[in-house]
XYZ file of C-alpha atoms in Angstrom:
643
model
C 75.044 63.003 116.275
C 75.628 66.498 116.783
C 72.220 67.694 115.811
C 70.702 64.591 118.001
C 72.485 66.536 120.761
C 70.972 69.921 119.933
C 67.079 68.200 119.317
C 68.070 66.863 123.016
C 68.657 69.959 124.520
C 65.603 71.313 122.499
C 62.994 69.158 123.045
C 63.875 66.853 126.578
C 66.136 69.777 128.683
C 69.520 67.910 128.345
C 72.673 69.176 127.634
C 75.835 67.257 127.126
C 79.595 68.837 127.284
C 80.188 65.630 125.084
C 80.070 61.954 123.649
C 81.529 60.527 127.032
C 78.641 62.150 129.088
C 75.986 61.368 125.795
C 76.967 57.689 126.152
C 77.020 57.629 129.989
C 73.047 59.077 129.808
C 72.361 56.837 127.077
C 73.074 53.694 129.654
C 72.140 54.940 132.864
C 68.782 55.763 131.557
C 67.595 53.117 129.013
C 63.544 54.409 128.994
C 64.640 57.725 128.327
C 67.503 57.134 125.716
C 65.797 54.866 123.601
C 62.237 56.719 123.975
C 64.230 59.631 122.108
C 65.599 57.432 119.354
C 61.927 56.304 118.768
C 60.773 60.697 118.757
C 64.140 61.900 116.674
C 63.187 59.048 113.995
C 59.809 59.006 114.454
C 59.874 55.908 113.798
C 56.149 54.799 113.811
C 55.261 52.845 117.118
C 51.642 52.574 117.971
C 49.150 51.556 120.792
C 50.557 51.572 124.568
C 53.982 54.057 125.058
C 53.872 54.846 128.591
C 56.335 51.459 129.361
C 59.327 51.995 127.634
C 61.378 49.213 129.554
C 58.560 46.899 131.328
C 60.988 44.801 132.714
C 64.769 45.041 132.195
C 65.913 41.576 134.222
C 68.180 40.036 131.728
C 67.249 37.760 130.010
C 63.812 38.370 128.885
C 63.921 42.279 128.726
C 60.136 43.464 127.744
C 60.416 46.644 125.742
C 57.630 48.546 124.343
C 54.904 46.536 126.230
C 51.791 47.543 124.160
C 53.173 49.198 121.162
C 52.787 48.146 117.708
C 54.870 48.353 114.496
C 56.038 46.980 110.946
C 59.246 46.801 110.315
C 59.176 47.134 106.972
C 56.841 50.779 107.015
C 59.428 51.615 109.315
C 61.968 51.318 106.343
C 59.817 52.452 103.647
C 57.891 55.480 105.006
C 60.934 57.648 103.904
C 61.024 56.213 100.383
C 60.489 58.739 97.343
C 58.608 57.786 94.557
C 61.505 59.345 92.189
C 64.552 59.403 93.843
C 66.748 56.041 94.190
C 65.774 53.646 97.073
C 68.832 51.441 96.654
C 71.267 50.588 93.856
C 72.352 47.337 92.856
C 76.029 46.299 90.691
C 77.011 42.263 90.005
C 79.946 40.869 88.361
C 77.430 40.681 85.227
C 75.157 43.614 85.370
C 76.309 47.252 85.349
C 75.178 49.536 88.190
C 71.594 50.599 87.814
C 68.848 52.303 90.895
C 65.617 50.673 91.613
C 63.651 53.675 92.461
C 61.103 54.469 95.969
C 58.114 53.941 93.385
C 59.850 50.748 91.582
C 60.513 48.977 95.382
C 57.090 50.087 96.272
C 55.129 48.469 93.667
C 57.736 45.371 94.088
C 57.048 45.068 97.534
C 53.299 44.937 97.126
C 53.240 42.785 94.855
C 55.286 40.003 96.576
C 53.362 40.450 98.735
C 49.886 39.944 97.380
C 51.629 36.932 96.132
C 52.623 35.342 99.282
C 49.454 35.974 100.824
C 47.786 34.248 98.021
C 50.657 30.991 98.646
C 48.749 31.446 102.217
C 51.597 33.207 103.854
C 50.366 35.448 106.956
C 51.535 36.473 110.512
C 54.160 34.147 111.715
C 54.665 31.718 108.436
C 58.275 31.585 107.746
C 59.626 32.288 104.323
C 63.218 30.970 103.478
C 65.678 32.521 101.144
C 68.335 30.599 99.223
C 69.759 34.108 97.123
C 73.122 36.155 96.348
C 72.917 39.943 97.883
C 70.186 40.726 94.971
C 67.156 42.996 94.779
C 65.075 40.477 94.916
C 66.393 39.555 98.817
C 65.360 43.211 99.598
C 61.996 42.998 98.233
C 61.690 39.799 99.682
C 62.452 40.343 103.266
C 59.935 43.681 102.992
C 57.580 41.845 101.779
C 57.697 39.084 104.330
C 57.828 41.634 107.457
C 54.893 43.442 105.757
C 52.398 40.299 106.308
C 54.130 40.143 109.816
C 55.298 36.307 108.817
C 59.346 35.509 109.405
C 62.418 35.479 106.887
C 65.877 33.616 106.884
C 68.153 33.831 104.369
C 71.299 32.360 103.799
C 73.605 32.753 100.612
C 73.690 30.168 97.644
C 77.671 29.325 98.049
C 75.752 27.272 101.251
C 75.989 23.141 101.033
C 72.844 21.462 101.826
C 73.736 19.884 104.690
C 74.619 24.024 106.014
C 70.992 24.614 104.477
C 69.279 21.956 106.288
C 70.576 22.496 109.365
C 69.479 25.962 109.340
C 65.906 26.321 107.661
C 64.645 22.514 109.035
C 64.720 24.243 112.470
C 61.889 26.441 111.626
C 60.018 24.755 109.275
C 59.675 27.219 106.421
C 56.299 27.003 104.645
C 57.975 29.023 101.443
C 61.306 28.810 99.492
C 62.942 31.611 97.569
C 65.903 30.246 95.823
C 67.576 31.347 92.671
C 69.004 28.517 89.877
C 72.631 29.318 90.604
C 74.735 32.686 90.496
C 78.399 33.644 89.250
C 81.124 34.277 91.921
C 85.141 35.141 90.597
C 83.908 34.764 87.172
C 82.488 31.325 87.146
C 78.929 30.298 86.884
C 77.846 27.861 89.568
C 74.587 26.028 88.880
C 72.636 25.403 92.313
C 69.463 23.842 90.960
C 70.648 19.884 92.514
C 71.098 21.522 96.024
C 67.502 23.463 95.466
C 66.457 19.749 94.938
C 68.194 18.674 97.907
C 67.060 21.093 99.871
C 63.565 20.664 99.370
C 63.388 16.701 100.029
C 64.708 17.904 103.486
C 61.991 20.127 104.135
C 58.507 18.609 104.837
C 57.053 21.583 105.796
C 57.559 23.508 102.798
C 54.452 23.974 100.505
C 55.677 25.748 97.446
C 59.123 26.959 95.674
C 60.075 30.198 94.163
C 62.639 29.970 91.698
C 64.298 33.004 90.425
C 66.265 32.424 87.033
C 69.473 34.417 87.961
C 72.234 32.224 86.374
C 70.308 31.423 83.406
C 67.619 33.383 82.395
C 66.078 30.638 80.489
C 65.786 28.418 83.706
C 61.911 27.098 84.157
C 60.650 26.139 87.263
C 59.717 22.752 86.324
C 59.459 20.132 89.396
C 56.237 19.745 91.503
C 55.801 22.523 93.851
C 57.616 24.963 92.246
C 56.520 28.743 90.665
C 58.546 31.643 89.230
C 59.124 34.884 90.895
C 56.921 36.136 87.421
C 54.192 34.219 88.718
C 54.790 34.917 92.256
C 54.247 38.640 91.297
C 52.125 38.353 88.348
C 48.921 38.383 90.320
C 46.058 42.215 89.919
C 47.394 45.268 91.535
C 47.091 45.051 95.292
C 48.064 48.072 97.657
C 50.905 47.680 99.999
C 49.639 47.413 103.291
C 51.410 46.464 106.664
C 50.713 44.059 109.112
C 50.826 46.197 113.024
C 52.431 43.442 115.359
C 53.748 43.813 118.956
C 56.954 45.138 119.541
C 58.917 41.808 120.246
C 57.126 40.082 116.987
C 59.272 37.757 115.055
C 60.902 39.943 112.242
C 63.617 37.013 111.374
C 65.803 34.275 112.305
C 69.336 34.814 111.696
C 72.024 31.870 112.395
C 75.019 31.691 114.419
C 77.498 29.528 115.827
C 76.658 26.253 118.052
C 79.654 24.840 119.594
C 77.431 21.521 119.921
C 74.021 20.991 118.324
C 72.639 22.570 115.504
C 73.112 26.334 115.048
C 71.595 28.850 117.224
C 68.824 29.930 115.344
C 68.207 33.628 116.661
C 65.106 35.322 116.606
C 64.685 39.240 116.762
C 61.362 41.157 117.030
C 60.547 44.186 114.445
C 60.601 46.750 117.595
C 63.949 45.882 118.424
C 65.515 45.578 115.293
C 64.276 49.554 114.128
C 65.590 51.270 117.390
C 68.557 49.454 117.026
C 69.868 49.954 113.585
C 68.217 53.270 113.532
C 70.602 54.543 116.170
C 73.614 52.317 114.932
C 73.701 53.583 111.313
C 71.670 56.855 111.838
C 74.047 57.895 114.739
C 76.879 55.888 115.352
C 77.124 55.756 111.627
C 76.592 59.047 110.845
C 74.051 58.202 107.572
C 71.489 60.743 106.691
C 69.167 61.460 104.039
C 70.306 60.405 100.990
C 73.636 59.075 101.702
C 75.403 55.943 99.874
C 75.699 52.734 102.039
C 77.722 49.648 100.842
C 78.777 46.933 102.483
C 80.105 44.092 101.095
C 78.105 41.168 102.410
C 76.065 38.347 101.636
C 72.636 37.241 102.462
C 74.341 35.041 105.008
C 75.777 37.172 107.533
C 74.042 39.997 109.321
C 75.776 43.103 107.821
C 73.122 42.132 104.861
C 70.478 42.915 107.586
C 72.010 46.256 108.962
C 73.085 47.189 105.228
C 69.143 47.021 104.196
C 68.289 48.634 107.704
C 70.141 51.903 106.501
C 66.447 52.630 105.228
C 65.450 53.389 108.702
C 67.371 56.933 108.489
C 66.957 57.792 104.481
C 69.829 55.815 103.954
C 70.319 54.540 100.208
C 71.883 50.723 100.186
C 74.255 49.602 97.814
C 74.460 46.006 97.043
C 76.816 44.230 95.247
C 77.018 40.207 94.061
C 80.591 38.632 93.346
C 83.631 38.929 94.547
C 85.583 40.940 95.996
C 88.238 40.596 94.486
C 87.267 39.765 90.782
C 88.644 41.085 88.363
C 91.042 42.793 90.557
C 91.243 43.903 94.005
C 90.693 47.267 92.869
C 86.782 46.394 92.131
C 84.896 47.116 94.954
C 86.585 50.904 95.261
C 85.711 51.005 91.465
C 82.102 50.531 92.258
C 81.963 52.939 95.526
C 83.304 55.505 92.567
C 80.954 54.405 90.497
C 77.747 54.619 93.385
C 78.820 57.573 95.016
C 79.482 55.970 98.183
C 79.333 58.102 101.509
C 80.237 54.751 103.653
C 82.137 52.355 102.501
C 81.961 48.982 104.217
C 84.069 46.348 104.590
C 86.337 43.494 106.473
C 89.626 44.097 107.802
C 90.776 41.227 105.931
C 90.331 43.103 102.415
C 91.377 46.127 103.836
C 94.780 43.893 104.832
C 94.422 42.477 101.323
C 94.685 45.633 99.185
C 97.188 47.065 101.664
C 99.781 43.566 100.697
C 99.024 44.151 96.909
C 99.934 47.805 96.934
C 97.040 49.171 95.810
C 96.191 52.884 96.078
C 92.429 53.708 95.545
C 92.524 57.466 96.361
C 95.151 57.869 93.422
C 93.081 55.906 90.854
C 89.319 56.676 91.825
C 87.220 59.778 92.075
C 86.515 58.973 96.150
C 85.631 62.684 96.612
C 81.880 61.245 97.858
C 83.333 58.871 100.674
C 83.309 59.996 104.237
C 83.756 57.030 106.419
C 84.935 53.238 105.611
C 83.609 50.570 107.843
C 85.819 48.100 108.761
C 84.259 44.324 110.597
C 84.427 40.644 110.997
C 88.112 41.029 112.890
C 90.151 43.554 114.725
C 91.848 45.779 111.759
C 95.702 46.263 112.514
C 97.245 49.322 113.139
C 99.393 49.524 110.102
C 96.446 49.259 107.739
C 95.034 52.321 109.564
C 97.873 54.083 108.482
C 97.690 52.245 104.873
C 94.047 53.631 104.358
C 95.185 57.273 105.393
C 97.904 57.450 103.367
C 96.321 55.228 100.177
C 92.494 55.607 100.055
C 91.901 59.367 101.600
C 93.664 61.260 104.301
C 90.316 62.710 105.992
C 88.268 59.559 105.412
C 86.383 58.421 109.209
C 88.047 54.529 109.565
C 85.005 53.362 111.905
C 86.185 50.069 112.896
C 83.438 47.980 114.501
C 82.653 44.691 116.387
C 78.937 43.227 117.343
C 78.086 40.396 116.324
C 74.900 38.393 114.489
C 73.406 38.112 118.308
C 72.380 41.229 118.137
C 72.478 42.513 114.372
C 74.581 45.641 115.329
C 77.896 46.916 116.761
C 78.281 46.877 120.703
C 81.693 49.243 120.410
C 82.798 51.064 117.248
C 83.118 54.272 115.180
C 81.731 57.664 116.845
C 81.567 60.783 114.326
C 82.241 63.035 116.868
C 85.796 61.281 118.343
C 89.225 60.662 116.924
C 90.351 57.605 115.621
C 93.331 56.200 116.962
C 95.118 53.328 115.233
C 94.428 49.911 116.344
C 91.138 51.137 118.790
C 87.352 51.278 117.942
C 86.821 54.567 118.844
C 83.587 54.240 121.469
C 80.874 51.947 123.417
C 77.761 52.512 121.296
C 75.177 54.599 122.749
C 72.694 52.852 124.754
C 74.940 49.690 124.844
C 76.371 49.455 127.920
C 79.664 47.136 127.193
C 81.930 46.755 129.928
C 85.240 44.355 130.489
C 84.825 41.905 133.504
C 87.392 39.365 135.001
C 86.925 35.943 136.035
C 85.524 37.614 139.521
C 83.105 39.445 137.772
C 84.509 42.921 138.549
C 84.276 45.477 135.755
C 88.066 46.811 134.696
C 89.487 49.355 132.969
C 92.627 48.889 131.001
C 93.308 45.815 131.060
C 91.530 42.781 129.683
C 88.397 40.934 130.497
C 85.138 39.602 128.901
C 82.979 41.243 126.778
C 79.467 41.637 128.833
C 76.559 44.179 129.032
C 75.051 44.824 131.525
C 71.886 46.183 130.561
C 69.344 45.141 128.035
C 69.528 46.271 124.659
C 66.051 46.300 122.320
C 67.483 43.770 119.527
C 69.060 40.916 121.858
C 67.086 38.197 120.478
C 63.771 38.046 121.333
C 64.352 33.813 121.903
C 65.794 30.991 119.921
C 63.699 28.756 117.846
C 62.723 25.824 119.701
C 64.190 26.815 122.992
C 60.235 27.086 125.116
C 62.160 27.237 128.189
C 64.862 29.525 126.936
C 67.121 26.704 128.690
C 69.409 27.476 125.475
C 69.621 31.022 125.586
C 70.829 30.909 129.048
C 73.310 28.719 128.382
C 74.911 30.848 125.316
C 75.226 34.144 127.233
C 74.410 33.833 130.607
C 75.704 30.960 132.515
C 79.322 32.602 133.349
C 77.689 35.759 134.662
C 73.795 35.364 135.954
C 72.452 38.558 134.772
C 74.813 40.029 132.298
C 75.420 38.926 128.509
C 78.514 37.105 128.126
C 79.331 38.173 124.231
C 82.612 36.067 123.720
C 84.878 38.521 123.457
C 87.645 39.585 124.825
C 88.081 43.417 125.106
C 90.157 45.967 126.560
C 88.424 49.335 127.600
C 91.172 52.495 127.645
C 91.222 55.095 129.916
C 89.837 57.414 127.356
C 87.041 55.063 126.586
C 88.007 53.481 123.255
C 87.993 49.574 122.819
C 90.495 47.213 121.606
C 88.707 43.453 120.766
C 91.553 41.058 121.169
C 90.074 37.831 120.277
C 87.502 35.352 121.319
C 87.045 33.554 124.396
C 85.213 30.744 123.959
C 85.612 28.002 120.740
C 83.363 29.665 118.374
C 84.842 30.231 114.553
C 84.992 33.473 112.727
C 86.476 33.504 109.378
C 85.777 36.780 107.260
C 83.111 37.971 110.119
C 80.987 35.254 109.537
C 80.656 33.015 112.830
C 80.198 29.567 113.316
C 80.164 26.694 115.442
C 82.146 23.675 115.412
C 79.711 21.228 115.358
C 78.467 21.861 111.885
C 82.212 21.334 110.745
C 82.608 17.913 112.970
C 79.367 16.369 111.575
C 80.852 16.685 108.010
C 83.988 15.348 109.149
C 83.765 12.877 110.971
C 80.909 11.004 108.749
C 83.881 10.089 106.898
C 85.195 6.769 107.172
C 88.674 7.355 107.733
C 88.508 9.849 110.327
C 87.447 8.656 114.020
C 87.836 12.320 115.654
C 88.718 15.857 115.174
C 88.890 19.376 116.261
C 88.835 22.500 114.831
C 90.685 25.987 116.276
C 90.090 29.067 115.373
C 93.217 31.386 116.018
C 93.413 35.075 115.847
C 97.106 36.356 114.671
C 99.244 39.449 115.416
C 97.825 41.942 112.401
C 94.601 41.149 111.967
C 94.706 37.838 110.463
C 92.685 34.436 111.103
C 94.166 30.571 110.850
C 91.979 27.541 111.214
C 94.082 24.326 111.452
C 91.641 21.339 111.533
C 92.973 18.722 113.543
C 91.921 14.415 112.906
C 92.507 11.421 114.331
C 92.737 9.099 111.444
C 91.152 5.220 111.835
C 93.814 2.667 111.827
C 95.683 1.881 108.153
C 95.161 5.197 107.160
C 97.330 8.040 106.191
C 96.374 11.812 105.778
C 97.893 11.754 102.429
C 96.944 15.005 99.597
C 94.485 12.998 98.383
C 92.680 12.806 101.888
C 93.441 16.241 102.724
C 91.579 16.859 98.942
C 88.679 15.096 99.695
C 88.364 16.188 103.339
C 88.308 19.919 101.953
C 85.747 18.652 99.406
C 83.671 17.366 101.595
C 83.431 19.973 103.812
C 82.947 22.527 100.907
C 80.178 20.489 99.379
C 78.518 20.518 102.737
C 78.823 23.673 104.528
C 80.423 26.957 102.560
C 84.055 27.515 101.239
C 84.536 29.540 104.196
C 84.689 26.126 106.739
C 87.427 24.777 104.784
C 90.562 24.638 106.968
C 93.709 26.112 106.369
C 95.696 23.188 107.145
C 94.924 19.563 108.084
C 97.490 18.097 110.841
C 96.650 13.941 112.350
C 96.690 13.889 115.666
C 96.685 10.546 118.128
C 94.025 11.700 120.311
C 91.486 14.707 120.544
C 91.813 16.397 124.382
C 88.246 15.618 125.761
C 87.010 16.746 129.806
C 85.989 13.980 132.366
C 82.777 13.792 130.750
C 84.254 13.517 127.058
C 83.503 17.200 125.616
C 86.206 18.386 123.251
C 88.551 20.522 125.036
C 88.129 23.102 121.978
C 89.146 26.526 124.177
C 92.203 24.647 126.313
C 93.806 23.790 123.291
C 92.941 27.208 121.694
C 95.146 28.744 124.550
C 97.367 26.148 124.102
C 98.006 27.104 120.308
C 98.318 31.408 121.806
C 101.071 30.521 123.762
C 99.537 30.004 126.763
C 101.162 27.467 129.659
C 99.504 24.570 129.564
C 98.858 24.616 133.899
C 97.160 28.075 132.847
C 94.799 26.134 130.512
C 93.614 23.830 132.428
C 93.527 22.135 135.591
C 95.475 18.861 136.390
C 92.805 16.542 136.645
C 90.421 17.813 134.210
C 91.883 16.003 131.281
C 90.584 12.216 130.624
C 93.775 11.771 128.820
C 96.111 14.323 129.818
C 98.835 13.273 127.251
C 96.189 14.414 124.231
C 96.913 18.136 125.888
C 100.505 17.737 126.162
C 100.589 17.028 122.018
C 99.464 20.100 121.056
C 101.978 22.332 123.633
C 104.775 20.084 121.946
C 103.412 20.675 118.294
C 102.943 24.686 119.341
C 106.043 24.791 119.688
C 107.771 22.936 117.359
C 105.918 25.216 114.689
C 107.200 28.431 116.929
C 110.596 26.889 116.512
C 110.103 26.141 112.615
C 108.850 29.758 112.080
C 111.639 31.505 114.020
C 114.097 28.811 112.006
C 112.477 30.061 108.639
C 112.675 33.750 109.585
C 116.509 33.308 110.249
């Protein structure tokens, strides 16, 4: 950051007394902010630069109109043929660096053989894989023939599956045989099968033999990656597209339909995450970024983009918390790690089982931890002070899969004060609004921005009229992105994220919608209804109570709860499963029978139920008053229980 200040005041004449003024530039004048990101990276844009912003109405924001990239020479142009371009550690496999020359050659060579499977610009290629090296290679080699990659991890149900990769009707399927998670082997090769009877589009089947070695790709259709890559020695070469070309489709929650299959363009995507992790992150050539992720959620996408800026990923398959907790700040030991990224929730873990990292591990290599998915409570600020290092950087950060980045978060340059993220990210220009609209300062309001940034998406899939795109961030405020959030802006221009505003789930940072959960559940005969809430707690923690109403006879016994959980496991992830199952007689619906999913979510924060909603609004009003009467019944238990 600091240097970025000085090649400003070098090269464009602007001098800044500090981040507060940097930041206020940064949105106040988008062209020349993010024209400078594009010159301090160099980051290799083509064609037409004379329109940096061609038109900035939101939505549809046109940036870079003529210019021409590749995402993926974007990443690799920094690579060295003998130095490490990422290292890789699984529950099974010991650490070990695949080098600029290995990823090269791999690249190139999935390549060559996608092109021969008739793969080109705008083909989508789906990935069914753990965080591996072979997702990295993959999505390169994808974005190099300009055609489009989704991945999702293989702990996904096929019903999760299909509802994602049917929307864009993937011509190829990468998918491994199974993978090991906590110890335990977990064959996938049925829900491969499953998966591809759903998919009529899809022309031939990768198989990668990660569980077992041995595993053959036997059925109709399919290859192995050794045949995939098997093919003469073909130079890498990279596809130039426009700016706003599809790079990928990345998923995220739909409070009805299907999920919101989001779509960001290569230009957008290398601005972005080469100012979030180049500056905002501090990474620089050579430095150590993990993140502990999966394929599924898009800190796998910013962890890869660390490339952009030299960065070296670090990626890591299993658990985090096999065999101990103490694993994942065994490996960052073992790597080297200069950022070390997590989720507040195993940051809270490790602080509850007493762990002390700095005492056990040589951290002497880690400068900043990354904390995401929730807000990170204040105590485990001080935990990670006083147990991991005492002049670590604790960047706490919150974005979300919309835009595959951080709207507010750490800034190398600012203190950290517990409980805040420290800073709006440059060029992001995040402000609080009330229900009027009016921006405020200390005090709550809705997360908005209200200016483009480069990787909004570029569209949904199968939204030609962007009717759906509207709708998810732009109907409360015409003009300005809605994120979802709500946030509190201090006087000193940190952030506190207090929550979500609307219905929309997020368990370990991974969002989703409740519709994916109330498909599963309700095709079950003996429940008629239900609704899900997602709750943030005091601390940092998450509850999901999943609420039914039961068909008549029936009674939500264990063995219902059981095989509610299992269905809902077998369908979607382990992270959908509820943390408690409650009947209920009736699920609040509106006048025109939508679930009343943020009402009661109010309801369940302690909010008065005339605040919630207005008299009237309710079809059966009496639905409502059952959840303020089972709020506080459990208030009462709880205080009862803490006596």
């Amino acid at each position: 950051m600091t240097d970025y200040m000085g090649w400003l005041e070098r090269e464009r004449g602007l001098r800044f007394a500090g981040y507060d003024e940097l930041w206020r530039w940064s949105v106040d004048d988008l062209a020349a902010f993010w024209s400078s990101v594009v010159d301090y990276y160099e980051i290799p844009l083509r064609g037409e630069r004379t329109a940096v912003l061609g038109d900035a109405a939101m939505p549809g924001a046109r940036w870079f109109p003529g210019a021409q990239l590749n995402y993926a020479e974007a990443l690799m142009r920094r690579l060295a043929p003998d130095r490490p371009a990422f290292l890789f550690a699984s529950e099974r496999s010991p650490l070990r660096e695949i080098s600029g020359a290995q990823l090269e050659a791999s690249v190139a060579s999935v390549a060559a053989g996608l092109r021969r499977l008739g793969v080109g610009r705008g083909d989508r290629v789906v990935a069914f894989m753990p965080n591996i090296p072979e997702a990295v290679i993959g999505l390169l080699a994808c974005a190099s023939l300009g055609a489009i990659w989704a991945s999702c991890s293989p702990d996904f149900g096929t019903r999760g599956l299909v509802d994602r990769f049917a929307q864009i009707s993937p011509k190829v399927l990468i998918a491994v045989d199974g993978y090991t998670y906590g110890g335990k082997p977990f064959d996938r090769r049925a829900v491969v099968d499953e998966l591809r009877a759903e998919l009529p589009s899809l022309e031939r089947t990768v198989l990668i033999p990660y569980l077992d070695p041995a595993a053959t790709a036997e059925r109709p259709g399919e290859m192995s990656w050794a045949e995939l890559i098997g093919g003469p020695p073909t130079p890498l070469t990279f596809e130039q597209v426009p700016f706003d070309q599809p790079l990928w489709v990345l998923y995220s929650s739909g409070t009805t339909g299907l999920p919101k299959a989001l779509v960001h363009g290569h230009g957008g995507v290398a601005l972005e995450h080469s100012k979030a992790i180049g500056l905002m992150f501090d990474i620089r050539d050579g430095d150590r970024m993990f993140w502990f992720t999966t394929t599924g959620w898009m800190m796998w996408n910013f962890l890869v983009g660390s490339l952009l800026v030299g960065g070296v990923p670090v990626l890591y398959d299993g658990s985090p918390g096999y065999p101990t907790l103490d694993a994942l700040w065994a490996l960052a030991a073992r790597a080297r790690v200069s950022l070390f990224g997590t989720s507040a929730a195993f940051l809270a873990a490790c602080q509850k089982a007493s762990i002390r990292p700095g005492d056990t591990h040589d951290l002497s290599h880690l400068e900043a931890i990354g904390s995401t998915g929730s807000p990170l409570a204040v105590d485990t600020f001080g935990w990670v002070y006083d147990a991991v290092k005492p002049d670590v950087w604790l960047a706490s950060m919150s974005g979300g899969t919309d835009v595959v980045s951080a709207f507010v978060g750490g800034c190398p340059l600012l203190p950290v004060h517990a409980g805040e993220l420290q800073a709006r990210a440059l060029g992001a220009k995040v402000e609080a609004f009330d229900e009027a609209g009016h921006s405020v300062v200390g005090e709550t309001g809705e997360l908005v921005l209200t200016a483009p940034l480069p990787s909004m998406p570029v569209g949904f899939w199968n939204d030609p009229d962007g009717a759906r795109y509207r709708e998810s961030y732009f109907e409360m405020y015409p003009g300005v992105w809605r994120h979802g959030d709500w946030i509190r802006i201090t006087e000193r221009g940190s952030a506190v994220i207090e929550g979500r505003s609307d219905s929309t789930l997020n368990r370990q940072g991974i969002r989703f919608g409740t519709s994916e959960l109330y498909g599963v559940v309700e095709g079950l005969p003996e429940i008629v209804d239900s609704l899900v809430i997602g709750l943030e707690l005091p601390g940092g923690g998450y509850r999901m109570p999943l609420f039914v109403v039961l068909a008549d006879g029936i009674e939500l016994d264990a063995a219902l709860k059981t095989r509610i959980n299992g269905a809902i496991r077998a369908a979607l992830s382990q992270r959908h499963v509820p943390d408690e199952i409650v009947a209920v007689p009736a699920v609040p619906r509106t006048l025109t029978g939508k679930k009343m999913e943020v009402p009661v979510k109010r309801v369940l924060q302690g909010r008065p139920l005339a605040e919630v909603a207005a008299a009237g609004a309710t079809a059966d009003p009496e639905a409502l008053r059952w959840f303020e009467r089972w709020f506080e019944d459990v208030a009462v238990r709880g205080t009862e229980a803490d006596d």
